[in-house]
Amino acid sequence: MKKSVNIVGAGIAGLATAIRLAARDYRVTVFERSDAPGGKLGTIYWEGFRWDTGPSLFTLPDLVEELFVLAGSEMKTSVRYQKLEVITRYFYEDGKILNAYGEPQRFEEEAERVFGEPVGHVRKHLDHSREIYELTSELFIFSRFFRMGTFISPKFIKALLQAWKLDSMVTMHDANAKRFRSPHLVQLFDRYATYNGSDPYRAPGTLNIISHLEHNLGAFFPERGMHSLALGMKELADRMGVIFHFNQPVEKVAMNRREAKGVVVEGGIYPSELVVSDMDIFYFYRDLLEDVAFPVRQFRKERSTSALIFYWAIDGVFPGLELHNIFFSGNYREEFSCLRGKRTIHEDPTIYLFISSKMVHGDAPAGKENWYVMINVPENLGQDWDSLIALARRNILDKLRRNLGTDVEPLILKEFVADPRSIEAGTSSHRGSLYGNSSNSRIAAFSRHPNFLRKFRGLFFVGGSVHPGGGIPLCLASARIVDQQIK
Ligand SMILES: Cc1cc2nc3c(=O)[nH]c(=O)nc-3n(C[C@H](O)[C@H](O)[C@H](O)COP(=O)(O)OP(=O)(O)OC[C@H]3O[C@@H](n4cnc5c(N)ncnc54)[C@H](O)[C@@H]3O)c2cc1C
């Protein structure tokens, strides 16, 4: 009989781990605090409208496909997805508008047409991003990294010999400023630092690998929205015999001399030979482990940013908008200085507007749209959020009016709001950070909490707050690493 595994949390990493281990005939049980799968990959409904509440950008779909293949199934029977023709429409304060096309050649032509950027620069940048990805991904994303073998592996030595190509000694902004003439394009590529809650003026240029994922490998969108990824994975896990307990928070991990023996739920022990945690590592140590020293140094590290999101039911249709839209701040550097230095929200924040009903017609009634309006905000340190949110809402509406030439406020039929406090409370994310620790330092990639510690037997960690980091692809990578680690 194969071993039994209890998984804490049905976020995307918990679901992926459940599928992987069930495919190896482990007896898998998942305990989830809330009433639905997905964690941050959530959804809300209101009178014919539906919103994805968390992630909206879907890259590296192969990592999800792989789970279906392992289970002997086909992803397209549960979740179909499309490659985006226009990845994002960018609006700048000087009135310039650029479509970032999924096809690199077309993107390059658009950059020349709108900004006069010489042909070849975008291609060269994306080729360089690909090179960084190829040198680093197997080492830093898809492997455990924290073992001696890594440092003598041919891949590590190859990366070391070409370290100068990784842009690890320059900031992302400086690397981009060297490559592009147009400050608009520098800003566009700088924005990829925010894909893991970091700051382009401090994060290493190595993070330019993110634009490779989106522009060379492609940006995708599931035909029934992002939450359908979680539902499809849950359905697959069900078919494989995984048992789910919703509304069942795990209270403790039952340990015997540093060996995991099961989980405690509602005062009762559910024994298992292995335990995998998909919850935020901070709360895991604080709440679930007894008699274990809190790794203070780990939690002194800088957190990634959080978000303020307005989910608006809009009475109208805006043909000039795409699925993903960005309205850039007129002063990007100052925006990040507010986030990091002053821990507040800039008066002219960059707005991300995501409208899933542009592709999923059932997500809004005819003649209406479901807007997800997000800005980056600092982690929750007890700021006066109610005042900050009221001011930010005003500034967002003004900025949208400037850029779209329409006052959106009278069109809002219903509003839901997510802020660092609700993100923290809703998904147990320490300080409401979206992606665990930030990647602002050169050593961030090496200093996340490992997926496994020798001092604990039978205990493993997956998800956005541990190695290799936050975001759907990295969470799926953590599940793959743990799968390989469990003998
Ligand atoms: C607003 C927002 C936008 C984002 N945008 C993107 C994006 O566009 N693209 C992208 O790739 N990523 C994005 N991300 C990041 C991405 O959503 C996360 O990195 C990823 O979903 C985290 O998954 P996870 O499995 O690590 O954890 P989570 O989704 O946090 O799931 C953890 C689960 O554990 C449960 N849990 C916690 N404590 C307990 C307990 N004691 N017992 C039982 N269950 C427990 C929680 O309820 C939760 O369901 C975004 C995140 C947010 C919030």
XYZ file of C-alpha atoms and ligand atoms in Angstrom:
540
model
C 0.000 0.000 0.000
C 1.386 3.412 -0.967
C 1.954 6.101 1.625
C -0.707 8.549 2.701
C -0.262 12.321 2.285
C -2.169 15.170 3.890
C -1.975 18.472 2.020
C -2.682 21.761 3.791
C -4.394 24.142 1.363
C -6.050 23.779 -2.042
C -4.258 26.671 -3.755
C -2.819 25.954 -7.194
C 0.359 24.467 -5.722
C -1.602 22.235 -3.322
C -3.827 21.027 -6.167
C -0.837 20.335 -8.421
C 0.910 18.390 -5.656
C -2.255 16.382 -4.998
C -2.511 15.404 -8.682
C 1.162 14.524 -8.961
C 1.157 12.303 -5.883
C -2.183 10.682 -6.723
C -0.696 9.843 -10.141
C 1.948 7.900 -8.210
C -0.785 6.062 -6.263
C -0.296 7.944 -3.011
C -3.446 8.253 -0.909
C -3.990 12.003 -0.925
C -6.245 14.104 1.308
C -6.463 17.893 0.977
C -7.660 20.122 3.828
C -8.774 23.592 2.799
C -9.745 26.382 5.153
C -12.173 28.037 2.744
C -15.166 26.594 0.920
C -13.592 26.325 -2.557
C -10.386 25.331 -4.349
C -7.953 27.828 -5.879
C -6.783 30.028 -2.981
C -5.719 33.303 -4.594
C -7.082 31.962 -7.884
C -10.590 32.831 -6.727
C -13.817 34.100 -8.245
C -16.844 36.215 -7.287
C -20.306 36.492 -8.833
C -22.962 39.189 -8.857
C -26.148 39.315 -10.936
C -24.835 37.873 -14.193
C -21.271 39.149 -13.662
C -18.266 37.020 -12.757
C -14.787 38.209 -11.846
C -11.525 36.342 -11.386
C -10.283 37.821 -8.136
C -6.543 37.075 -8.309
C -4.233 36.027 -11.138
C -5.214 37.081 -14.634
C -2.057 36.420 -16.668
C -1.487 32.846 -17.714
C 1.923 31.787 -19.001
C 3.665 28.406 -19.340
C 0.417 26.409 -19.720
C 2.590 23.328 -20.349
C 3.061 23.088 -16.593
C -0.695 22.541 -16.196
C -0.884 20.288 -19.271
C 1.825 18.154 -17.684
C -0.487 17.388 -14.739
C -3.199 16.097 -17.046
C -0.662 13.983 -18.945
C 0.614 12.481 -15.671
C -2.971 11.566 -14.849
C -3.436 9.958 -18.275
C -5.964 12.627 -19.239
C -6.167 15.526 -21.682
C -6.308 19.094 -20.451
C -8.569 20.232 -23.262
C -11.370 17.996 -21.997
C -11.522 20.162 -18.823
C -9.787 23.469 -19.554
C -9.297 24.980 -22.983
C -7.185 28.073 -23.422
C -6.243 30.466 -26.211
C -3.057 32.262 -27.123
C -3.509 36.040 -27.033
C -3.047 38.046 -30.208
C -2.707 41.300 -28.273
C -1.118 40.576 -24.915
C -1.618 44.048 -23.437
C -2.729 47.473 -24.610
C -0.555 50.174 -23.029
C -1.768 53.733 -22.462
C 0.731 56.489 -21.621
C 0.037 59.853 -20.037
C 1.258 61.677 -23.201
C -1.569 60.048 -25.188
C 0.520 57.342 -26.884
C -1.122 53.911 -27.101
C 0.709 50.707 -27.985
C -0.546 47.186 -28.608
C 1.955 44.626 -27.360
C 1.268 41.905 -29.914
C 1.926 38.285 -29.067
C 3.764 37.832 -32.339
C 7.264 39.321 -31.712
C 7.714 40.663 -35.260
C 4.412 42.526 -35.070
C 5.253 43.828 -31.588
C 8.551 45.152 -32.931
C 6.827 46.907 -35.855
C 4.318 48.468 -33.471
C 7.155 49.737 -31.231
C 8.770 51.358 -34.264
C 5.465 52.880 -35.444
C 4.409 54.297 -32.068
C 7.741 55.162 -30.422
C 10.205 55.229 -33.329
C 12.264 52.485 -31.670
C 14.751 51.155 -34.255
C 13.805 47.733 -35.616
C 15.889 44.998 -34.022
C 15.927 46.356 -30.472
C 12.835 44.500 -29.258
C 13.968 41.274 -30.940
C 17.447 41.580 -29.430
C 16.007 42.174 -25.982
C 13.685 39.180 -26.220
C 16.529 36.987 -27.504
C 18.599 38.047 -24.519
C 15.708 37.293 -22.139
C 15.438 33.841 -23.699
C 19.140 33.277 -23.159
C 18.905 34.222 -19.467
C 15.927 31.879 -19.079
C 17.745 29.004 -20.740
C 20.811 29.500 -18.555
C 18.939 29.818 -15.276
C 15.517 28.149 -15.326
C 16.580 24.546 -14.746
C 18.838 25.654 -11.901
C 16.795 28.261 -10.100
C 13.189 27.451 -11.007
C 12.810 23.767 -11.702
C 15.277 22.299 -9.249
C 15.695 22.157 -5.500
C 18.773 24.313 -5.771
C 19.643 23.957 -2.060
C 21.980 20.994 -2.404
C 25.662 20.597 -3.025
C 25.085 18.705 -6.278
C 23.706 21.888 -7.829
C 27.015 23.709 -7.466
C 29.026 21.093 -9.301
C 26.423 20.346 -11.970
C 27.340 21.119 -15.619
C 24.345 23.497 -15.795
C 25.575 25.520 -12.831
C 29.111 25.697 -14.197
C 27.778 26.753 -17.614
C 25.677 29.510 -16.002
C 28.646 30.606 -13.886
C 30.922 30.862 -16.915
C 28.357 33.048 -18.635
C 27.329 34.973 -15.508
C 27.987 38.294 -17.231
C 25.055 37.553 -19.538
C 22.608 37.244 -16.645
C 22.505 40.981 -15.867
C 22.594 40.105 -12.188
C 24.883 43.028 -11.305
C 22.698 45.724 -12.869
C 19.133 46.664 -12.050
C 16.379 45.700 -14.408
C 15.769 49.363 -15.203
C 19.428 50.029 -16.016
C 19.580 46.929 -18.227
C 16.462 48.060 -20.107
C 17.581 51.691 -20.354
C 20.741 50.492 -22.130
C 18.757 48.487 -24.673
C 16.010 50.886 -25.706
C 16.038 54.459 -26.933
C 12.406 55.056 -26.101
C 11.659 55.689 -22.407
C 8.178 54.320 -23.132
C 9.626 50.922 -24.001
C 11.951 51.003 -21.002
C 8.885 51.529 -18.814
C 7.028 48.735 -20.605
C 9.809 46.223 -19.975
C 10.476 47.542 -16.450
C 6.897 46.624 -15.576
C 7.739 42.915 -15.692
C 9.377 43.337 -12.263
C 5.881 43.771 -10.871
C 4.969 40.258 -12.044
C 6.512 39.036 -8.836
C 5.857 42.121 -6.755
C 9.314 43.659 -7.190
C 10.761 47.047 -8.066
C 12.561 47.474 -11.435
C 14.816 50.179 -9.968
C 16.242 47.694 -7.462
C 15.603 44.175 -8.786
C 18.405 42.560 -10.832
C 18.215 42.591 -14.636
C 17.965 38.787 -14.491
C 14.229 39.282 -13.931
C 13.991 40.177 -17.618
C 13.345 36.452 -18.095
C 9.710 37.271 -17.336
C 9.247 39.073 -20.652
C 10.586 35.937 -22.360
C 7.724 33.903 -20.894
C 5.110 36.336 -22.134
C 6.544 37.383 -25.499
C 8.572 34.404 -26.726
C 6.584 31.548 -25.205
C 3.219 33.303 -25.301
C 0.465 34.673 -23.096
C -2.702 32.619 -22.829
C -6.176 32.794 -21.388
C -8.529 29.972 -20.360
C -11.807 30.009 -22.267
C -13.829 30.046 -19.026
C -11.554 32.398 -17.104
C -8.677 31.924 -14.694
C -10.661 30.279 -11.913
C -11.528 27.453 -14.325
C -7.885 26.349 -14.004
C -8.468 25.608 -10.316
C -11.811 23.940 -11.029
C -10.288 21.810 -13.809
C -7.442 20.709 -11.556
C -9.815 19.947 -8.672
C -12.003 17.884 -11.016
C -8.946 15.968 -12.228
C -7.859 15.330 -8.636
C -11.388 14.085 -7.804
C -11.211 11.626 -10.681
C -7.907 10.362 -9.323
C -9.396 9.644 -5.918
C -8.032 12.649 -4.004
C -10.247 13.414 -1.000
C -11.035 17.076 -0.283
C -12.233 18.542 3.019
C -13.399 22.144 2.563
C -14.074 24.540 5.449
C -11.558 22.460 7.401
C -8.590 24.564 8.565
C -5.613 22.572 9.723
C -4.834 23.616 13.301
C -1.495 21.878 13.814
C 0.856 19.461 12.159
C 1.170 16.407 14.394
C 4.923 15.951 14.865
C 6.828 13.260 16.663
C 10.483 14.167 17.156
C 10.525 16.318 14.043
C 8.734 13.726 11.946
C 5.342 14.657 10.492
C 2.691 12.190 11.555
C -0.459 13.856 10.267
C -2.556 16.968 10.738
C -4.866 18.146 13.491
C -8.291 19.324 12.336
C -11.098 20.263 14.731
C -9.079 18.778 17.553
C -8.801 15.350 15.897
C -5.713 13.831 14.288
C -5.762 12.730 10.662
C -2.680 10.520 10.496
C -0.486 10.396 7.403
C 3.068 9.474 6.561
C 3.719 12.724 4.709
C 2.437 16.286 5.076
C 2.722 18.942 2.358
C 1.962 22.556 3.222
C 0.659 24.955 0.563
C -0.073 27.704 3.063
C 1.996 30.834 3.522
C 5.185 29.743 5.245
C 4.977 32.540 7.826
C 1.617 31.370 9.152
C 2.696 27.760 8.870
C 5.517 28.314 11.369
C 3.494 30.651 13.545
C 0.331 28.575 13.799
C 0.910 24.972 12.788
C 4.229 23.979 14.318
C 4.773 23.560 18.033
C 8.150 23.510 19.773
C 9.961 24.723 16.658
C 11.924 27.976 16.705
C 10.423 30.622 14.441
C 12.961 31.302 11.621
C 13.094 35.030 12.323
C 15.738 35.778 9.672
C 13.549 34.295 6.958
C 10.726 36.640 7.876
C 12.839 39.772 8.110
C 13.254 39.710 4.344
C 11.461 42.275 2.259
C 7.984 41.218 1.151
C 6.598 41.581 -2.353
C 3.973 44.240 -2.985
C 0.275 43.794 -2.364
C -2.657 45.089 -4.422
C -5.718 47.270 -4.255
C -8.368 45.930 -6.614
C -11.786 47.302 -7.503
C -14.098 44.790 -9.157
C -16.609 46.920 -11.029
C -19.775 45.868 -12.857
C -19.734 48.402 -15.711
C -22.861 49.502 -17.506
C -21.365 49.805 -20.977
C -18.859 48.353 -23.418
C -15.502 49.948 -24.262
C -14.330 48.804 -27.724
C -11.016 50.640 -27.240
C -10.000 48.292 -24.443
C -8.464 44.822 -24.578
C -8.478 41.874 -22.186
C -5.376 43.323 -20.451
C -4.765 47.083 -20.346
C -2.166 49.211 -18.610
C -2.436 52.920 -17.881
C 1.088 53.923 -16.975
C 2.048 56.369 -14.267
C 3.639 59.550 -15.588
C 6.364 59.102 -12.950
C 7.219 55.436 -12.619
C 10.313 55.921 -10.468
C 8.385 57.998 -7.969
C 5.600 55.398 -7.909
C 8.069 52.731 -6.742
C 9.717 55.097 -4.331
C 6.278 55.590 -2.722
C 5.664 51.847 -2.552
C 8.990 50.945 -1.015
C 10.234 54.038 0.775
C 7.106 55.730 2.044
C 4.968 52.563 2.060
C 2.117 54.464 0.534
C 0.274 54.860 -2.787
C 1.479 57.320 -5.416
C -0.984 59.993 -6.553
C -0.585 58.814 -10.173
C -0.455 55.013 -9.868
C -0.070 52.643 -12.813
C -3.468 51.031 -13.355
C -3.938 47.497 -14.600
C -7.405 46.958 -16.096
C -8.416 43.372 -16.837
C -11.759 42.657 -18.519
C -12.344 38.922 -18.815
C -15.731 39.489 -20.505
C -13.760 40.620 -23.582
C -13.041 36.914 -24.084
C -15.468 35.069 -21.829
C -18.783 36.465 -22.958
C -20.693 34.814 -20.115
C -18.698 36.858 -17.574
C -20.966 39.910 -18.035
C -24.509 40.491 -19.315
C -24.900 41.850 -22.876
C -23.886 45.505 -23.156
C -21.888 45.395 -19.907
C -18.333 44.569 -18.802
C -16.660 43.145 -15.696
C -13.731 45.397 -14.805
C -10.900 44.353 -12.511
C -9.008 47.555 -11.752
C -5.782 46.992 -9.879
C -2.885 49.081 -8.622
C 0.225 47.944 -6.782
C 0.258 48.956 -3.128
C 2.679 48.284 -0.274
C 2.395 45.285 1.996
C 0.099 45.681 4.994
C 2.012 47.364 7.820
C -1.070 48.770 9.504
C -1.412 51.837 7.257
C -4.640 53.841 7.358
C -6.028 51.826 4.439
C -9.516 53.338 4.452
C -8.110 56.823 3.781
C -5.533 55.541 1.276
C -8.194 53.586 -0.632
C -10.606 56.521 -0.801
C -7.864 58.759 -2.219
C -6.599 56.096 -4.630
C -10.137 55.483 -5.931
C -10.463 59.191 -6.749
C -7.067 59.229 -8.505
C -7.882 56.069 -10.473
C -11.187 57.485 -11.712
C -9.464 60.744 -12.733
C -6.754 58.873 -14.601
C -9.263 56.672 -16.427
C -11.245 59.778 -17.389
C -8.079 61.420 -18.769
C -7.144 58.350 -20.796
C -10.551 57.149 -21.977
C -12.318 60.488 -22.290
C -15.262 59.097 -20.282
C -16.269 59.438 -16.666
C -16.547 55.820 -15.572
C -17.963 56.445 -12.096
C -21.645 56.796 -13.147
C -21.321 53.476 -15.022
C -20.384 51.468 -11.919
C -23.367 49.289 -11.042
C -21.641 47.370 -8.267
C -18.255 47.471 -6.572
C -16.271 44.895 -4.611
C -12.877 45.796 -3.164
C -9.804 43.745 -2.259
C -6.961 45.357 -0.329
C -3.890 44.102 1.561
C -5.972 43.446 4.677
C -8.580 41.336 2.886
C -5.941 39.522 0.804
C -4.071 38.715 4.022
C -7.214 37.530 5.805
C -8.704 35.722 2.803
C -5.687 33.668 1.746
C -3.462 33.842 4.850
C -0.769 35.715 2.944
C 1.651 37.366 5.324
C 1.033 41.146 5.134
C -1.128 40.643 2.047
C 1.906 40.223 -0.228
C 0.927 38.641 -3.522
C 4.150 36.741 -4.190
C 5.858 35.957 -0.864
C 9.252 37.644 -0.465
C 10.248 40.225 -3.052
C 12.970 39.631 -5.654
C 14.531 43.031 -5.146
C 17.908 41.720 -4.082
C 20.424 39.712 -6.095
C 20.276 36.880 -3.590
C 16.471 36.691 -3.344
C 16.323 33.682 -5.671
C 18.620 31.740 -3.327
C 17.100 32.756 -0.037
C 13.493 31.654 -0.198
C 12.380 28.985 2.216
C 13.300 25.554 0.749
C 10.702 22.975 -0.289
C 12.131 20.528 2.201
C 14.320 20.749 5.304
C 16.493 17.917 6.513
C 15.539 18.650 10.126
C 11.877 17.728 9.431
C 11.081 14.276 8.153
C 7.975 13.747 6.034
C 7.258 17.476 5.758
C 7.332 19.421 2.473
C 6.498 22.954 1.353
C 4.987 24.206 -1.894
C 3.438 27.464 -3.103
C 4.207 31.094 -3.663
C 5.914 31.802 -0.332
C 8.653 29.164 -0.754
C 11.209 28.245 -3.423
C 11.132 29.100 -6.324
C 8.609 31.900 -5.576
C 5.208 33.371 -6.378
C 3.098 33.350 -9.529
C 1.303 30.389 -11.060
C 4.247 28.949 -13.047
C 6.580 29.024 -10.060
C 3.947 27.535 -7.748
C 3.524 24.688 -10.238
C 7.309 24.324 -10.336
C 7.365 23.968 -6.531
C 4.897 21.072 -6.805
C 7.128 19.424 -9.393
C 10.195 19.799 -7.150
C 8.384 18.271 -4.163
C 7.097 15.439 -6.340
C 10.698 14.672 -7.331
C 11.849 14.976 -3.746
C 9.325 12.508 -2.320
C 10.847 9.096 -2.865
C -4.505 39.961 -6.856
C -3.509 38.937 -7.318
C -3.069 38.954 -8.630
C -2.158 38.011 -9.074
N -1.808 37.989 -10.396
C -1.092 36.951 -10.881
C -0.969 36.734 -12.280
O -1.526 37.488 -13.090
N -0.240 35.674 -12.720
C 0.338 34.799 -11.848
O 0.983 33.835 -12.302
N 0.219 34.962 -10.507
C -0.498 35.999 -10.006
N -0.695 36.135 -8.667
C 0.025 35.238 -7.746
C -0.624 33.875 -7.685
O -2.002 34.028 -7.530
C -0.077 33.119 -6.498
O 1.341 33.078 -6.542
C -0.594 31.692 -6.464
O -1.952 31.596 -6.808
C -0.367 31.171 -5.061
O -0.810 29.853 -4.988
P -0.465 28.977 -3.726
O -0.903 27.592 -4.040
O 0.921 29.167 -3.307
O -1.261 29.601 -2.490
P -2.679 30.235 -2.244
O -3.397 30.514 -3.486
O -2.451 31.339 -1.293
O -3.443 29.040 -1.521
C -3.179 28.663 -0.208
C -4.417 27.957 0.298
O -4.164 27.482 1.615
C -5.353 27.667 2.368
N -4.990 27.653 3.783
C -4.286 28.590 4.464
N -4.150 28.207 5.751
C -4.766 27.004 5.866
C -4.952 26.088 6.946
N -4.472 26.322 8.172
N -5.633 24.947 6.699
C -6.130 24.670 5.466
N -5.989 25.509 4.418
C -5.300 26.647 4.620
C -5.877 29.006 1.892
O -7.244 29.159 2.195
C -5.618 28.894 0.391
O -6.702 28.311 -0.295
C -1.623 37.056 -8.176
C -2.059 37.038 -6.852
C -3.014 37.944 -6.429
C -3.528 37.874 -5.001
